[in-house]
Short mmCIF file of C-alpha atoms and ligand atoms in Angstrom, two decimals:
data_model
loop_
_atom_site.label_atom_id
_atom_site.label_comp_id
_atom_site.label_asym_id
_atom_site.label_seq_id
_atom_site.Cartn_x
_atom_site.Cartn_y
_atom_site.Cartn_z
CA UNK C 1 -5.92 12.30 16.87
CA UNK C 2 -5.31 12.71 20.56
CA UNK C 3 -1.34 12.70 21.26
CA UNK C 4 -0.51 8.96 22.31
CA UNK C 5 1.87 8.26 24.58
CA UNK C 6 5.83 7.76 24.10
CA UNK C 7 7.05 4.54 22.49
CA UNK C 8 8.84 2.20 24.70
CA UNK C 9 12.66 1.62 24.07
CA UNK C 10 14.84 0.35 23.24
CA UNK C 11 12.65 -1.03 20.03
CA UNK C 12 13.52 -4.76 18.66
CA UNK C 13 11.65 -5.21 14.48
CA UNK C 14 11.86 -8.86 14.07
CA UNK C 15 12.14 -9.30 9.99
CA UNK C 16 14.33 -6.59 8.16
CA UNK C 17 12.86 -6.84 5.35
CA UNK C 18 10.62 -4.14 3.60
CA UNK C 19 7.86 -2.86 5.62
CA UNK C 20 10.46 -4.14 9.27
CA UNK C 21 13.53 -1.83 7.74
CA UNK C 22 10.62 0.66 7.04
CA UNK C 23 9.78 0.75 10.33
CA UNK C 24 12.78 0.44 11.64
CA UNK C 25 14.25 3.41 9.25
CA UNK C 26 11.10 6.16 10.54
CA UNK C 27 11.77 4.92 14.09
CA UNK C 28 15.97 5.77 13.86
CA UNK C 29 14.68 9.26 12.50
CA UNK C 30 12.65 9.86 14.62
CA UNK C 31 15.53 9.23 17.34
CA UNK C 32 14.16 5.86 19.26
CA UNK C 33 16.75 3.32 19.26
CA UNK C 34 16.16 -0.26 16.78
CA UNK C 35 17.59 -3.07 17.09
CA UNK C 36 16.99 -5.77 14.22
CA UNK C 37 16.58 -9.05 13.94
CA UNK C 38 16.01 -11.31 10.79
CA UNK C 39 16.14 -15.56 9.89
CA UNK C 40 18.46 -14.44 7.67
CA UNK C 41 21.44 -12.23 9.68
CA UNK C 42 22.84 -10.19 6.20
CA UNK C 43 18.97 -8.43 5.80
CA UNK C 44 19.93 -7.25 9.49
CA UNK C 45 23.05 -6.12 8.24
CA UNK C 46 21.76 -4.55 5.09
CA UNK C 47 19.01 -2.58 7.12
CA UNK C 48 20.87 -1.27 9.30
CA UNK C 49 23.52 0.07 6.32
CA UNK C 50 20.25 1.88 5.06
CA UNK C 51 20.22 3.87 8.89
CA UNK C 52 17.05 1.48 10.04
CA UNK C 53 18.62 0.39 13.19
CA UNK C 54 22.10 -1.95 14.47
CA UNK C 55 22.11 -5.28 13.80
CA UNK C 56 22.95 -6.15 17.48
CA UNK C 57 20.69 -8.42 20.26
CA UNK C 58 19.13 -5.90 22.68
CA UNK C 59 18.47 -6.85 26.56
CA UNK C 60 15.35 -9.16 26.64
CA UNK C 61 14.44 -7.32 29.66
CA UNK C 62 14.91 -3.90 28.37
CA UNK C 63 12.74 -4.19 25.19
CA UNK C 64 9.60 -2.01 25.43
CA UNK C 65 8.46 -2.90 22.04
CA UNK C 66 8.80 -5.53 19.31
CA UNK C 67 7.98 -4.54 15.80
CA UNK C 68 7.26 -8.00 13.97
CA UNK C 69 7.38 -7.95 10.22
CA UNK C 70 7.32 -11.68 8.86
CA UNK C 71 5.89 -13.24 6.23
CA UNK C 72 1.79 -13.23 7.00
CA UNK C 73 1.80 -17.31 7.99
CA UNK C 74 4.93 -17.26 10.67
CA UNK C 75 3.16 -13.95 11.96
CA UNK C 76 1.69 -16.60 14.78
CA UNK C 77 4.79 -18.08 15.58
CA UNK C 78 6.62 -15.05 16.05
CA UNK C 79 4.66 -12.92 17.88
CA UNK C 80 3.98 -15.90 20.25
CA UNK C 81 8.33 -16.59 20.26
CA UNK C 82 8.30 -12.39 20.64
CA UNK C 83 6.69 -11.97 24.04
CA UNK C 84 8.35 -15.04 25.65
CA UNK C 85 12.22 -13.73 24.61
CA UNK C 86 11.13 -10.13 25.81
CA UNK C 87 9.12 -10.30 29.19
CA UNK C 88 8.51 -6.22 29.55
CA UNK C 89 7.62 -5.26 25.61
CA UNK C 90 4.69 -4.68 24.07
CA UNK C 91 4.16 -6.98 21.41
CA UNK C 92 2.51 -5.70 17.97
CA UNK C 93 3.09 -7.01 13.73
CA UNK C 94 2.87 -5.11 10.64
CA UNK C 95 0.58 -8.67 9.01
CA UNK C 96 -1.63 -7.93 6.24
CA UNK C 97 -4.37 -9.77 7.18
CA UNK C 98 -5.70 -9.65 11.51
CA UNK C 99 -7.75 -12.41 12.83
CA UNK C 100 -6.32 -15.67 11.64
CA UNK C 101 -2.93 -15.01 13.69
CA UNK C 102 -4.87 -13.40 16.56
CA UNK C 103 -7.54 -16.69 16.46
CA UNK C 104 -4.19 -18.64 16.14
CA UNK C 105 -2.17 -17.29 19.45
CA UNK C 106 -5.75 -17.55 21.74
CA UNK C 107 -6.06 -21.23 20.25
CA UNK C 108 -2.62 -21.94 21.57
CA UNK C 109 -3.27 -20.03 24.69
CA UNK C 110 -1.30 -17.54 24.51
CA UNK C 111 -1.29 -14.50 27.22
CA UNK C 112 -2.45 -11.51 24.69
CA UNK C 113 -1.60 -9.10 27.38
CA UNK C 114 1.19 -7.10 25.48
CA UNK C 115 -0.16 -7.89 22.17
CA UNK C 116 -2.27 -5.93 19.09
CA UNK C 117 -1.69 -6.49 16.22
CA UNK C 118 -1.39 -3.33 13.07
CA UNK C 119 -1.60 -2.89 10.11
CA UNK C 120 0.53 -0.07 7.99
CA UNK C 121 -1.41 0.69 4.42
CA UNK C 122 1.45 1.36 3.18
CA UNK C 123 3.65 -1.16 0.53
CA UNK C 124 5.75 -1.67 -1.99
CA UNK C 125 6.05 -4.88 -4.90
CA UNK C 126 9.62 -5.09 -3.70
CA UNK C 127 10.81 -7.62 -1.48
CA UNK C 128 13.93 -7.62 1.84
CA UNK C 129 15.47 -4.35 3.21
CA UNK C 130 16.92 -2.68 0.20
CA UNK C 131 13.21 -1.75 -0.26
CA UNK C 132 13.54 0.69 3.13
CA UNK C 133 12.16 3.57 3.20
CA UNK C 134 11.74 5.56 5.85
CA UNK C 135 9.03 8.24 4.97
CA UNK C 136 6.74 4.76 3.67
CA UNK C 137 4.34 5.83 6.52
CA UNK C 138 3.86 9.40 5.61
CA UNK C 139 0.37 10.37 5.83
CA UNK C 140 -0.36 6.64 5.15
CA UNK C 141 -3.53 4.86 7.19
CA UNK C 142 -2.25 2.59 9.66
CA UNK C 143 -4.79 0.48 11.38
CA UNK C 144 -4.30 -1.02 15.33
CA UNK C 145 -6.27 -4.08 15.86
CA UNK C 146 -7.19 -3.56 19.94
CA UNK C 147 -8.70 -6.87 20.41
CA UNK C 148 -10.47 -8.00 24.38
CA UNK C 149 -7.39 -9.57 26.62
CA UNK C 150 -5.34 -6.84 24.90
CA UNK C 151 -4.07 -3.89 27.77
CA UNK C 152 -4.92 0.18 27.41
CA UNK C 153 -0.76 0.66 27.61
CA UNK C 154 -0.37 -1.71 25.04
CA UNK C 155 -3.20 -0.22 22.59
CA UNK C 156 -1.64 3.25 23.33
CA UNK C 157 2.10 1.89 23.29
CA UNK C 158 1.31 1.19 19.15
CA UNK C 159 -0.63 3.91 18.65
CA UNK C 160 2.69 6.06 19.74
CA UNK C 161 4.17 3.60 17.02
CA UNK C 162 2.06 4.76 14.62
CA UNK C 163 2.50 8.44 15.70
CA UNK C 164 6.40 8.19 15.54
CA UNK C 165 6.09 6.43 12.23
CA UNK C 166 4.10 9.81 11.23
CA UNK C 167 1.08 6.99 9.69
CA UNK C 168 -2.83 7.92 10.01
CA UNK C 169 -3.87 6.25 13.27
CA UNK C 170 -6.56 3.77 11.89
CA UNK C 171 -8.63 2.04 14.90
CA UNK C 172 -10.42 -1.15 14.12
CA UNK C 173 -12.07 -4.67 15.26
CA UNK C 174 -9.64 -7.62 13.55
CA UNK C 175 -12.37 -9.05 11.69
CA UNK C 176 -13.69 -6.12 10.74
CA UNK C 177 -10.66 -5.23 9.25
CA UNK C 178 -9.78 -8.32 7.77
CA UNK C 179 -13.57 -7.59 5.16
CA UNK C 180 -12.29 -4.48 4.69
CA UNK C 181 -8.66 -5.24 2.92
CA UNK C 182 -10.58 -8.62 0.95
CA UNK C 183 -12.52 -5.40 -0.70
CA UNK C 184 -10.97 -2.74 -1.09
CA UNK C 185 -6.88 -4.62 -1.20
CA UNK C 186 -7.28 -8.43 -1.98
CA UNK C 187 -9.64 -8.41 -4.19
CA UNK C 188 -8.21 -5.69 -6.51
CA UNK C 189 -5.18 -7.34 -6.54
CA UNK C 190 -6.99 -10.97 -7.97
CA UNK C 191 -8.90 -9.11 -10.53
CA UNK C 192 -5.63 -6.97 -11.64
CA UNK C 193 -3.93 -10.84 -11.72
CA UNK C 194 -7.36 -12.41 -13.83
CA UNK C 195 -6.87 -9.59 -16.65
CA UNK C 196 -3.49 -9.42 -16.30
CA UNK C 197 -3.20 -13.34 -16.34
CA UNK C 198 -5.49 -13.19 -19.47
CA UNK C 199 -2.47 -10.78 -21.69
CA UNK C 200 -0.17 -14.12 -21.38
CA UNK C 201 -2.08 -15.44 -24.59
CA UNK C 202 -2.22 -12.38 -26.43
CA UNK C 203 -0.32 -12.25 -29.96
CA UNK C 204 2.53 -9.05 -29.63
CA UNK C 205 0.93 -7.39 -32.55
CA UNK C 206 -2.62 -7.02 -29.80
CA UNK C 207 0.22 -6.48 -26.99
CA UNK C 208 1.99 -3.90 -29.26
CA UNK C 209 -1.53 -1.64 -28.87
CA UNK C 210 -1.47 -1.63 -24.94
CA UNK C 211 -2.00 1.87 -23.68
CA UNK C 212 -1.78 3.57 -19.98
CA UNK C 213 -5.67 1.73 -20.01
CA UNK C 214 -4.83 -1.77 -18.82
CA UNK C 215 -0.54 -1.08 -17.18
CA UNK C 216 -2.72 1.28 -13.95
CA UNK C 217 -5.16 -2.76 -14.03
CA UNK C 218 -2.87 -4.73 -14.18
CA UNK C 219 -0.29 -3.07 -12.12
CA UNK C 220 -0.74 -3.88 -8.85
CA UNK C 221 -0.59 -7.43 -10.42
CA UNK C 222 3.25 -7.36 -10.87
CA UNK C 223 3.37 -7.68 -6.81
CA UNK C 224 5.04 -11.18 -5.32
CA UNK C 225 3.40 -14.23 -6.09
CA UNK C 226 4.32 -15.85 -3.09
CA UNK C 227 3.15 -13.38 -0.16
CA UNK C 228 0.03 -12.43 -1.64
CA UNK C 229 -0.65 -16.13 -1.52
CA UNK C 230 0.35 -16.27 1.65
CA UNK C 231 -2.35 -12.73 2.11
CA UNK C 232 -4.25 -14.02 0.43
CA UNK C 233 -4.84 -17.81 2.31
CA UNK C 234 -5.36 -16.19 5.27
CA UNK C 235 -7.81 -14.34 4.22
CA UNK C 236 -9.36 -17.06 2.10
CA UNK C 237 -13.29 -17.17 3.68
CA UNK C 238 -14.01 -13.42 3.23
CA UNK C 239 -12.41 -13.64 -0.03
CA UNK C 240 -14.20 -16.52 -1.32
CA UNK C 241 -18.07 -14.78 -0.46
CA UNK C 242 -16.19 -11.62 -2.21
CA UNK C 243 -15.16 -13.87 -5.27
CA UNK C 244 -19.40 -14.79 -5.72
CA UNK C 245 -20.53 -11.54 -5.21
CA UNK C 246 -17.67 -10.70 -8.15
CA UNK C 247 -19.57 -13.96 -9.89
CA UNK C 248 -22.86 -12.49 -9.98
CA UNK C 249 -21.87 -8.96 -10.47
CA UNK C 250 -19.92 -10.23 -13.80
CA UNK C 251 -23.37 -12.31 -14.78
CA UNK C 252 -25.34 -8.71 -14.81
CA UNK C 253 -22.25 -6.99 -16.52
CA UNK C 254 -22.86 -9.38 -19.03
CA UNK C 255 -26.70 -8.91 -19.58
CA UNK C 256 -25.95 -5.21 -19.22
CA UNK C 257 -23.81 -5.51 -22.51
CA UNK C 258 -26.25 -7.31 -23.89
CA UNK C 259 -28.81 -6.20 -23.18
CA UNK C 260 -27.85 -2.40 -24.72
CA UNK C 261 -27.04 1.43 -24.06
CA UNK C 262 -28.95 2.35 -21.21
CA UNK C 263 -28.10 -0.19 -18.77
CA UNK C 264 -24.79 -0.58 -19.99
CA UNK C 265 -24.43 3.43 -19.33
CA UNK C 266 -26.17 2.76 -15.73
CA UNK C 267 -23.17 0.28 -14.70
CA UNK C 268 -20.65 2.37 -15.93
CA UNK C 269 -21.31 4.99 -14.19
CA UNK C 270 -21.78 2.77 -11.05
CA UNK C 271 -17.91 1.91 -11.38
CA UNK C 272 -16.60 5.97 -12.17
CA UNK C 273 -19.01 6.54 -9.07
CA UNK C 274 -17.05 3.92 -6.85
CA UNK C 275 -13.59 5.95 -8.02
CA UNK C 276 -15.03 9.31 -6.44
CA UNK C 277 -15.84 7.19 -2.87
CA UNK C 278 -12.19 6.32 -2.59
CA UNK C 279 -11.28 9.12 -0.47
CA UNK C 280 -8.32 11.39 -1.49
CA UNK C 281 -5.18 12.05 -0.54
CA UNK C 282 -4.22 12.60 3.29
CA UNK C 283 -7.96 10.85 3.71
CA UNK C 284 -9.54 13.95 2.65
CA UNK C 285 -12.37 14.18 0.13
CA UNK C 286 -12.27 12.77 -3.65
CA UNK C 287 -10.13 15.88 -5.44
CA UNK C 288 -11.24 15.84 -9.30
CA UNK C 289 -8.48 16.66 -10.89
CA UNK C 290 -7.80 18.49 -14.27
CA UNK C 291 -5.18 16.90 -16.61
CA UNK C 292 -2.72 18.65 -19.02
CA UNK C 293 -1.37 16.18 -21.23
CA UNK C 294 2.23 17.03 -22.65
CA UNK C 295 4.70 16.18 -25.12
CA UNK C 296 8.59 15.11 -24.35
CA UNK C 297 10.51 14.31 -26.63
CA UNK C 298 13.36 11.32 -25.77
CA UNK C 299 16.22 13.26 -25.11
CA UNK C 300 18.63 13.62 -22.17
CA UNK C 301 17.64 15.76 -19.87
CA UNK C 302 14.20 17.06 -21.28
CA UNK C 303 11.95 15.42 -18.30
CA UNK C 304 14.84 18.08 -16.05
CA UNK C 305 13.48 20.64 -18.84
CA UNK C 306 9.81 20.01 -18.36
CA UNK C 307 10.33 19.97 -14.47
CA UNK C 308 12.61 23.20 -14.01
CA UNK C 309 10.08 25.04 -16.33
CA UNK C 310 6.47 23.85 -13.95
CA UNK C 311 9.33 24.47 -10.33
CA UNK C 312 9.94 27.90 -12.24
CA UNK C 313 5.54 28.37 -12.53
CA UNK C 314 5.64 27.68 -8.27
CA UNK C 315 2.47 25.81 -9.64
CA UNK C 316 1.38 22.40 -7.28
CA UNK C 317 0.90 19.34 -9.10
CA UNK C 318 -0.63 16.53 -7.73
CA UNK C 319 -0.19 13.37 -9.16
CA UNK C 320 1.94 12.44 -12.81
CA UNK C 321 2.25 9.93 -15.14
CA UNK C 322 3.61 9.05 -18.08
CA UNK C 323 2.94 7.18 -21.35
CA UNK C 324 5.06 5.94 -24.06
CA UNK C 325 4.34 6.33 -27.94
CA UNK C 326 4.71 3.41 -29.51
CA UNK C 327 5.50 4.72 -32.78
CA UNK C 328 7.26 7.66 -32.40
CA UNK C 329 10.15 8.16 -29.61
CA UNK C 330 8.24 10.66 -27.49
CA UNK C 331 6.05 10.27 -24.23
CA UNK C 332 3.11 11.70 -23.02
CA UNK C 333 3.60 13.62 -19.65
CA UNK C 334 0.11 13.65 -18.40
CA UNK C 335 -0.20 16.05 -14.86
CA UNK C 336 -3.08 16.23 -12.63
CA UNK C 337 -3.26 19.38 -10.77
CA UNK C 338 -6.11 21.77 -9.87
CA UNK C 339 -8.95 23.08 -12.27
CA UNK C 340 -8.18 26.63 -11.55
CA UNK C 341 -4.64 26.27 -12.28
CA UNK C 342 -4.65 24.13 -15.42
CA UNK C 343 -4.94 27.31 -18.10
CA UNK C 344 -1.82 29.34 -16.31
CA UNK C 345 -0.20 26.22 -16.02
CA UNK C 346 -0.51 25.25 -20.01
CA UNK C 347 0.02 28.83 -20.42
CA UNK C 348 3.21 29.37 -18.95
CA UNK C 349 4.53 25.40 -20.66
CA UNK C 350 3.12 26.22 -24.11
CA UNK C 351 5.33 29.62 -23.80
CA UNK C 352 8.32 27.53 -22.87
CA UNK C 353 8.29 25.84 -25.92
CA UNK C 354 6.25 22.69 -24.84
CA UNK C 355 3.84 21.08 -26.53
CA UNK C 356 0.46 21.19 -24.28
CA UNK C 357 -3.15 19.70 -24.07
CA UNK C 358 -5.68 19.40 -21.87
CA UNK C 359 -6.55 15.38 -20.74
CA UNK C 360 -9.31 14.54 -23.20
CA UNK C 361 -11.02 11.64 -20.40
N1 NAD J 1 5.00 -6.02 0.76
C1 NAD J 1 3.41 -5.33 1.88
O1 NAD J 1 3.16 -3.93 0.76
C2 NAD J 1 3.17 -5.00 2.63
C3 NAD J 1 2.52 -3.78 3.33
C4 NAD J 1 2.02 -4.16 4.84
C5 NAD J 1 2.24 -5.28 5.22
N2 NAD J 1 3.18 -6.22 4.87
C6 NAD J 1 2.85 -6.89 6.27
O2 NAD J 1 4.67 -7.31 6.18
C7 NAD J 1 4.78 -8.02 6.78
C8 NAD J 1 6.50 -8.25 5.92
O3 NAD J 1 6.40 -8.08 4.75
P1 NAD J 1 7.58 -7.76 3.72
O4 NAD J 1 7.09 -7.19 2.56
O5 NAD J 1 8.25 -6.62 4.31
O6 NAD J 1 8.44 -9.39 3.74
P2 NAD J 1 9.83 -9.12 3.29
O7 NAD J 1 9.85 -10.73 2.01
O8 NAD J 1 10.46 -7.87 2.57
O9 NAD J 1 10.52 -8.87 4.26
C9 NAD J 1 10.19 -10.10 5.54
C10 NAD J 1 11.46 -10.43 6.09
O10 NAD J 1 11.33 -11.63 7.25
C11 NAD J 1 11.94 -12.07 7.52
N3 NAD J 1 11.80 -13.05 7.99
C12 NAD J 1 10.86 -14.95 7.88
N4 NAD J 1 10.92 -15.68 8.41
C13 NAD J 1 11.66 -14.48 9.66
C14 NAD J 1 11.66 -15.62 10.97
N5 NAD J 1 11.07 -16.96 11.83
N6 NAD J 1 12.32 -14.41 11.57
C15 NAD J 1 12.50 -13.24 11.53
N7 NAD J 1 12.60 -12.87 10.31
C16 NAD J 1 12.24 -13.51 9.15
C17 NAD J 1 12.59 -12.77 5.66
O11 NAD J 1 14.02 -13.15 6.25
C18 NAD J 1 12.37 -11.17 5.49
O12 NAD J 1 13.81 -10.09 5.62
C19 NAD J 1 4.04 -9.50 6.15
O13 NAD J 1 3.28 -9.99 7.12
C20 NAD J 1 3.50 -8.27 5.67
O14 NAD J 1 1.50 -9.27 5.28
C21 NAD J 1 3.46 -6.33 3.54
#
């Protein structure tokens, strides 16, 4: 990536919630002066106390960049207001949907030369400034959505913001962005909610059998319904088409289940192929990890001892998950490591007294 221009200072963050205060923390840590604004003044004060900037008004004529991080339905209003209040500033927003706020601003006849929308593909199911995280954007994709009226210096300023937050810059047209997020974010969220919603009328003795698989599939359904209603509502046209396509695929899946092993294996293989196409860490190629499962007693400092032993081995662990045994007071910690490292780590942990198994799946 070519080196971007500097972030124009001072920066104003409007909406000091989870994303806004994380932007504030990342920029403050990178040495920029950040002013925080929020419709709820205590949000700006809490964000300031967590290192996201100062909860004091900025001189409107001096402001170089405004980052709008308010709920999706308010984006067009707050961006239009920011363009008016800060006459020299470049204005961006971090909203999860890009076309509709842009169309709304165009419809109102707002001069959009200083506006360039963006979307950090990093988040949390938590809301508000207490969820601020200066490292939220580290190595995560941040899409910058240039539009025909945007001035080049405005695009450069927003790209500099992405770089200052240490995210990976991706440039994309707003319409293409919304089509992409419908497939990789909005539809997965709705399918997760669909499966999780089906659990509400299961008897407790069936739910007692729930393992990591159902937890994996339903995890994102735990997100805030009021935020997701706005995101889905603002991308409803695209999502509706995706749901129709899903409906056709569900029908073919039903036929595959009824018609016997070959059709079903082909279907499951296609699903596996889809998981392999998801880029790996840092946007690189997908990597198949080898998994080791370590039994850990449900006892004080068991995890601490295990992590010390892993640290002493000096080997890199890519990911961990913990599953609890519903019948015994033990947990199973899965460690994802590179295939060639797995036997060495297994031997070292066994020697240290841990019960270790390679994963069967
Ligand atoms: N949550 C995520 O994972 C995620 C990820 C990427 C992008 N986004 C986008 O970021 C934006 C903010 O999401 P969030 O998760 O930080 O929400 P949040 O609820 O944590 O924060 C929103 C903040 O905006 C404030 N606010 C509301 N109306 C305002 C107004 N008119 N003026 C000033 N402040 C106002 C609220 O008081 C709140 O502090 C949304 O547009 C969302 O689509 C969210």
